[in-house]
DNA sequence: ATATTGACGGGCA
DNA sequence: GTGCCCGCCAATA
């Protein structure tokens, strides 16, 4: 039998690591994949923790499609570069075209 | 130990 | 159509 509850973080990381390069996913979408659309907050928190370097948190954006400015000291600057490095165009606002780069889940 | 916050999202009034 | 409130988990004060 399983523990009372497996770390929800692990569920999140598992999905985030599943994001293909050149694509981005929203917290809500990831949260839904976990099984609870309201876990969006936990998803964001898991990213802020980001203990696993295998988790491309820079590919995870909010529902507006903009990157997390709390990524680091440089803000979304480095994150923006990473996305552009993966063929993902990012605006100066740190916003990407969801309709173009949104991860379809496959 | 408890309370509040925190990279959000969705539902309801 | 707009605005406000609630929910979830973990970490920090």
PDB file of C-alpha atoms (C1' of nucleotides) in Angstrom:
ATOM      1  CA  UNK A   1       0.000   0.000   0.000  1.00  0.00           C
ATOM      2  CA  UNK A   2       1.061   3.418  -0.717  1.00  0.00           C
ATOM      3  CA  UNK A   3       1.967   6.085   1.735  1.00  0.00           C
ATOM      4  CA  UNK A   4      -0.816   8.332   2.927  1.00  0.00           C
ATOM      5  CA  UNK A   5      -0.111  10.504  -0.053  1.00  0.00           C
ATOM      6  CA  UNK A   6       2.707  10.496  -2.505  1.00  0.00           C
ATOM      7  CA  UNK A   7       4.306  13.864  -2.843  1.00  0.00           C
ATOM      8  CA  UNK A   8       2.153  15.767  -5.280  1.00  0.00           C
ATOM      9  CA  UNK A   9       5.349  17.427  -6.365  1.00  0.00           C
ATOM     10  CA  UNK A  10       6.519  14.198  -7.891  1.00  0.00           C
ATOM     11  CA  UNK A  11       3.375  14.056 -10.000  1.00  0.00           C
ATOM     12  CA  UNK A  12       4.026  17.564 -11.186  1.00  0.00           C
ATOM     13  CA  UNK A  13       7.658  16.984 -11.973  1.00  0.00           C
ATOM     14  CA  UNK A  14       6.774  13.873 -13.881  1.00  0.00           C
ATOM     15  CA  UNK A  15       4.449  15.815 -16.147  1.00  0.00           C
ATOM     16  CA  UNK A  16       6.636  18.865 -16.525  1.00  0.00           C
ATOM     17  CA  UNK A  17       9.543  16.690 -17.546  1.00  0.00           C
ATOM     18  CA  UNK A  18       7.213  15.302 -20.168  1.00  0.00           C
ATOM     19  CA  UNK A  19       6.968  18.625 -21.954  1.00  0.00           C
ATOM     20  CA  UNK A  20       8.690  18.381 -25.347  1.00  0.00           C
ATOM     21  CA  UNK A  21      11.193  21.002 -26.374  1.00  0.00           C
ATOM     22  CA  UNK A  22       9.766  23.906 -28.320  1.00  0.00           C
ATOM     23  CA  UNK A  23       6.521  23.737 -26.345  1.00  0.00           C
ATOM     24  CA  UNK A  24       5.162  25.283 -23.178  1.00  0.00           C
ATOM     25  CA  UNK A  25       2.515  24.199 -20.696  1.00  0.00           C
ATOM     26  CA  UNK A  26       0.305  26.142 -18.313  1.00  0.00           C
ATOM     27  CA  UNK A  27       0.039  25.492 -14.599  1.00  0.00           C
ATOM     28  CA  UNK A  28      -3.634  24.761 -14.959  1.00  0.00           C
ATOM     29  CA  UNK A  29      -3.071  22.218 -17.681  1.00  0.00           C
ATOM     30  CA  UNK A  30      -0.456  20.461 -15.608  1.00  0.00           C
ATOM     31  CA  UNK A  31      -2.712  20.634 -12.575  1.00  0.00           C
ATOM     32  CA  UNK A  32      -5.492  18.960 -14.544  1.00  0.00           C
ATOM     33  CA  UNK A  33      -3.097  16.240 -15.659  1.00  0.00           C
ATOM     34  CA  UNK A  34      -2.352  15.560 -12.016  1.00  0.00           C
ATOM     35  CA  UNK A  35      -6.052  15.145 -11.398  1.00  0.00           C
ATOM     36  CA  UNK A  36      -6.965  18.405  -9.685  1.00  0.00           C
ATOM     37  CA  UNK A  37      -7.299  21.682 -11.612  1.00  0.00           C
ATOM     38  CA  UNK A  38      -7.044  23.566  -8.346  1.00  0.00           C
ATOM     39  CA  UNK A  39      -3.588  22.247  -7.683  1.00  0.00           C
ATOM     40  CA  UNK A  40      -2.325  25.007  -9.967  1.00  0.00           C
ATOM     41  CA  UNK A  41      -0.909  26.765  -6.931  1.00  0.00           C
ATOM     42  CA  UNK A  42       0.965  23.678  -5.874  1.00  0.00           C
ATOM     43  CA  UNK A  43       2.284  23.345  -9.396  1.00  0.00           C
ATOM     44  CA  UNK A  44       3.712  26.835  -9.258  1.00  0.00           C
ATOM     45  CA  UNK A  45       5.154  26.166  -5.843  1.00  0.00           C
ATOM     46  CA  UNK A  46       6.730  22.959  -7.058  1.00  0.00           C
ATOM     47  CA  UNK A  47       8.394  24.931  -9.821  1.00  0.00           C
ATOM     48  CA  UNK A  48       9.686  27.530  -7.415  1.00  0.00           C
ATOM     49  CA  UNK A  49      11.190  24.694  -5.416  1.00  0.00           C
ATOM     50  CA  UNK A  50      12.462  23.035  -8.565  1.00  0.00           C
ATOM     51  CA  UNK A  51      14.763  20.606  -6.698  1.00  0.00           C
ATOM     52  CA  UNK A  52      15.083  18.586  -9.865  1.00  0.00           C
ATOM     53  CA  UNK A  53      17.120  20.165 -12.642  1.00  0.00           C
ATOM     54  CA  UNK A  54      15.370  17.739 -14.974  1.00  0.00           C
ATOM     55  CA  UNK A  55      12.251  19.823 -14.586  1.00  0.00           C
ATOM     56  CA  UNK A  56      12.150  22.446 -17.352  1.00  0.00           C
ATOM     57  CA  UNK A  57      10.323  24.952 -15.205  1.00  0.00           C
ATOM     58  CA  UNK A  58      11.144  27.545 -17.864  1.00  0.00           C
ATOM     59  CA  UNK A  59       8.692  25.772 -20.137  1.00  0.00           C
ATOM     60  CA  UNK A  60       5.948  26.183 -17.594  1.00  0.00           C
ATOM     61  CA  UNK A  61       3.974  29.405 -17.831  1.00  0.00           C
ATOM     62  CA  UNK A  62       0.838  30.791 -16.276  1.00  0.00           C
ATOM     63  CA  UNK A  63      -2.550  30.844 -17.985  1.00  0.00           C
ATOM     64  CA  UNK A  64      -1.651  34.124 -19.697  1.00  0.00           C
ATOM     65  CA  UNK A  65       1.267  32.457 -21.397  1.00  0.00           C
ATOM     66  CA  UNK A  66       3.859  34.639 -19.752  1.00  0.00           C
ATOM     67  CA  UNK A  67       6.900  33.323 -17.982  1.00  0.00           C
ATOM     68  CA  UNK A  68       7.422  33.452 -14.257  1.00  0.00           C
ATOM     69  CA  UNK A  69       9.337  36.589 -13.379  1.00  0.00           C
ATOM     70  CA  UNK A  70      10.260  35.009 -10.097  1.00  0.00           C
ATOM     71  CA  UNK A  71      12.412  32.495 -11.909  1.00  0.00           C
ATOM     72  CA  UNK A  72      15.612  33.995 -10.599  1.00  0.00           C
ATOM     73  CA  UNK A  73      17.446  37.191  -9.875  1.00  0.00           C
ATOM     74  CA  UNK A  74      17.554  38.007 -13.549  1.00  0.00           C
ATOM     75  CA  UNK A  75      13.831  37.452 -13.622  1.00  0.00           C
ATOM     76  CA  UNK A  76      12.502  35.802 -16.751  1.00  0.00           C
ATOM     77  CA  UNK A  77      15.504  37.040 -18.696  1.00  0.00           C
ATOM     78  CA  UNK A  78      17.415  33.783 -18.600  1.00  0.00           C
ATOM     79  CA  UNK A  79      14.199  31.842 -18.896  1.00  0.00           C
ATOM     80  CA  UNK A  80      13.301  33.805 -22.011  1.00  0.00           C
ATOM     81  CA  UNK A  81      16.643  32.967 -23.563  1.00  0.00           C
ATOM     82  CA  UNK A  82      16.137  29.295 -22.842  1.00  0.00           C
ATOM     83  CA  UNK A  83      12.770  29.285 -24.577  1.00  0.00           C
ATOM     84  CA  UNK A  84      14.080  31.140 -27.595  1.00  0.00           C
ATOM     85  CA  UNK A  85      16.867  28.600 -27.635  1.00  0.00           C
ATOM     86  CA  UNK A  86      14.174  25.959 -28.105  1.00  0.00           C
ATOM     87  CA  UNK A  87      12.467  27.688 -30.997  1.00  0.00           C
ATOM     88  CA  UNK A  88       9.964  29.348 -28.699  1.00  0.00           C
ATOM     89  CA  UNK A  89       9.574  33.049 -29.434  1.00  0.00           C
ATOM     90  CA  UNK A  90       9.158  35.137 -26.308  1.00  0.00           C
ATOM     91  CA  UNK A  91       8.038  38.752 -26.259  1.00  0.00           C
ATOM     92  CA  UNK A  92       9.811  41.422 -24.258  1.00  0.00           C
ATOM     93  CA  UNK A  93       7.012  41.025 -21.754  1.00  0.00           C
ATOM     94  CA  UNK A  94       8.076  37.420 -21.351  1.00  0.00           C
ATOM     95  CA  UNK A  95       4.903  36.332 -23.064  1.00  0.00           C
ATOM     96  CA  UNK A  96       4.641  33.502 -25.589  1.00  0.00           C
ATOM     97  CA  UNK A  97       1.925  32.649 -28.117  1.00  0.00           C
ATOM     98  CA  UNK A  98      -0.008  29.976 -26.290  1.00  0.00           C
ATOM     99  CA  UNK A  99      -1.956  29.070 -29.404  1.00  0.00           C
ATOM    100  CA  UNK A 100       1.373  28.327 -31.056  1.00  0.00           C
ATOM    101  CA  UNK A 101       3.500  26.932 -28.293  1.00  0.00           C
ATOM    102  CA  UNK A 102       0.930  25.486 -25.945  1.00  0.00           C
ATOM    103  CA  UNK A 103       1.632  21.852 -25.239  1.00  0.00           C
ATOM    104  CA  UNK A 104      -1.213  19.753 -26.597  1.00  0.00           C
ATOM    105  CA  UNK A 105      -0.443  17.082 -24.049  1.00  0.00           C
ATOM    106  CA  UNK A 106       1.025  14.660 -26.580  1.00  0.00           C
TER     107      UNK A 106
ATOM    108  C1'  DA B   1       2.604  24.344  17.127  1.00  0.00           C
ATOM    109  C1'  DT B   2      -0.396  27.696  14.005  1.00  0.00           C
ATOM    110  C1'  DA B   3      -1.218  31.109  10.502  1.00  0.00           C
ATOM    111  C1'  DT B   4      -0.168  33.227   6.179  1.00  0.00           C
ATOM    112  C1'  DT B   5       1.757  33.310   1.891  1.00  0.00           C
ATOM    113  C1'  DG B   6       2.899  31.621  -2.592  1.00  0.00           C
ATOM    114  C1'  DA B   7       5.205  31.144  -9.913  1.00  0.00           C
ATOM    115  C1'  DC B   8      -2.800  29.954 -10.214  1.00  0.00           C
ATOM    116  C1'  DG B   9      -7.213  28.479 -11.831  1.00  0.00           C
ATOM    117  C1'  DG B  10     -11.897  27.912 -11.859  1.00  0.00           C
ATOM    118  C1'  DG B  11     -16.593  28.581 -10.246  1.00  0.00           C
ATOM    119  C1'  DC B  12     -20.286  31.339  -8.601  1.00  0.00           C
ATOM    120  C1'  DA B  13     -22.860  35.838  -7.381  1.00  0.00           C
TER     121       DA B  13
ATOM    122  C1'  DG C   1     -19.758  40.754 -18.515  1.00  0.00           C
ATOM    123  C1'  DT C   2     -17.338  41.673 -14.241  1.00  0.00           C
ATOM    124  C1'  DG C   3     -15.890  40.860  -9.621  1.00  0.00           C
ATOM    125  C1'  DC C   4     -15.063  38.136  -5.632  1.00  0.00           C
ATOM    126  C1'  DC C   5     -14.229  33.803  -3.221  1.00  0.00           C
ATOM    127  C1'  DC C   6     -12.727  29.305  -2.714  1.00  0.00           C
ATOM    128  C1'  DG C   7      -9.608  25.308  -3.179  1.00  0.00           C
ATOM    129  C1'  DC C   8      -5.079  22.583  -2.929  1.00  0.00           C
ATOM    130  C1'  DC C   9      -0.160  21.460  -1.025  1.00  0.00           C
ATOM    131  C1'  DA C  10       4.152  22.900   0.835  1.00  0.00           C
ATOM    132  C1'  DA C  11       7.265  26.185   2.889  1.00  0.00           C
ATOM    133  C1'  DT C  12       8.288  30.047   5.770  1.00  0.00           C
ATOM    134  C1'  DA C  13       7.619  33.425   9.611  1.00  0.00           C
TER     135       DA C  13
END
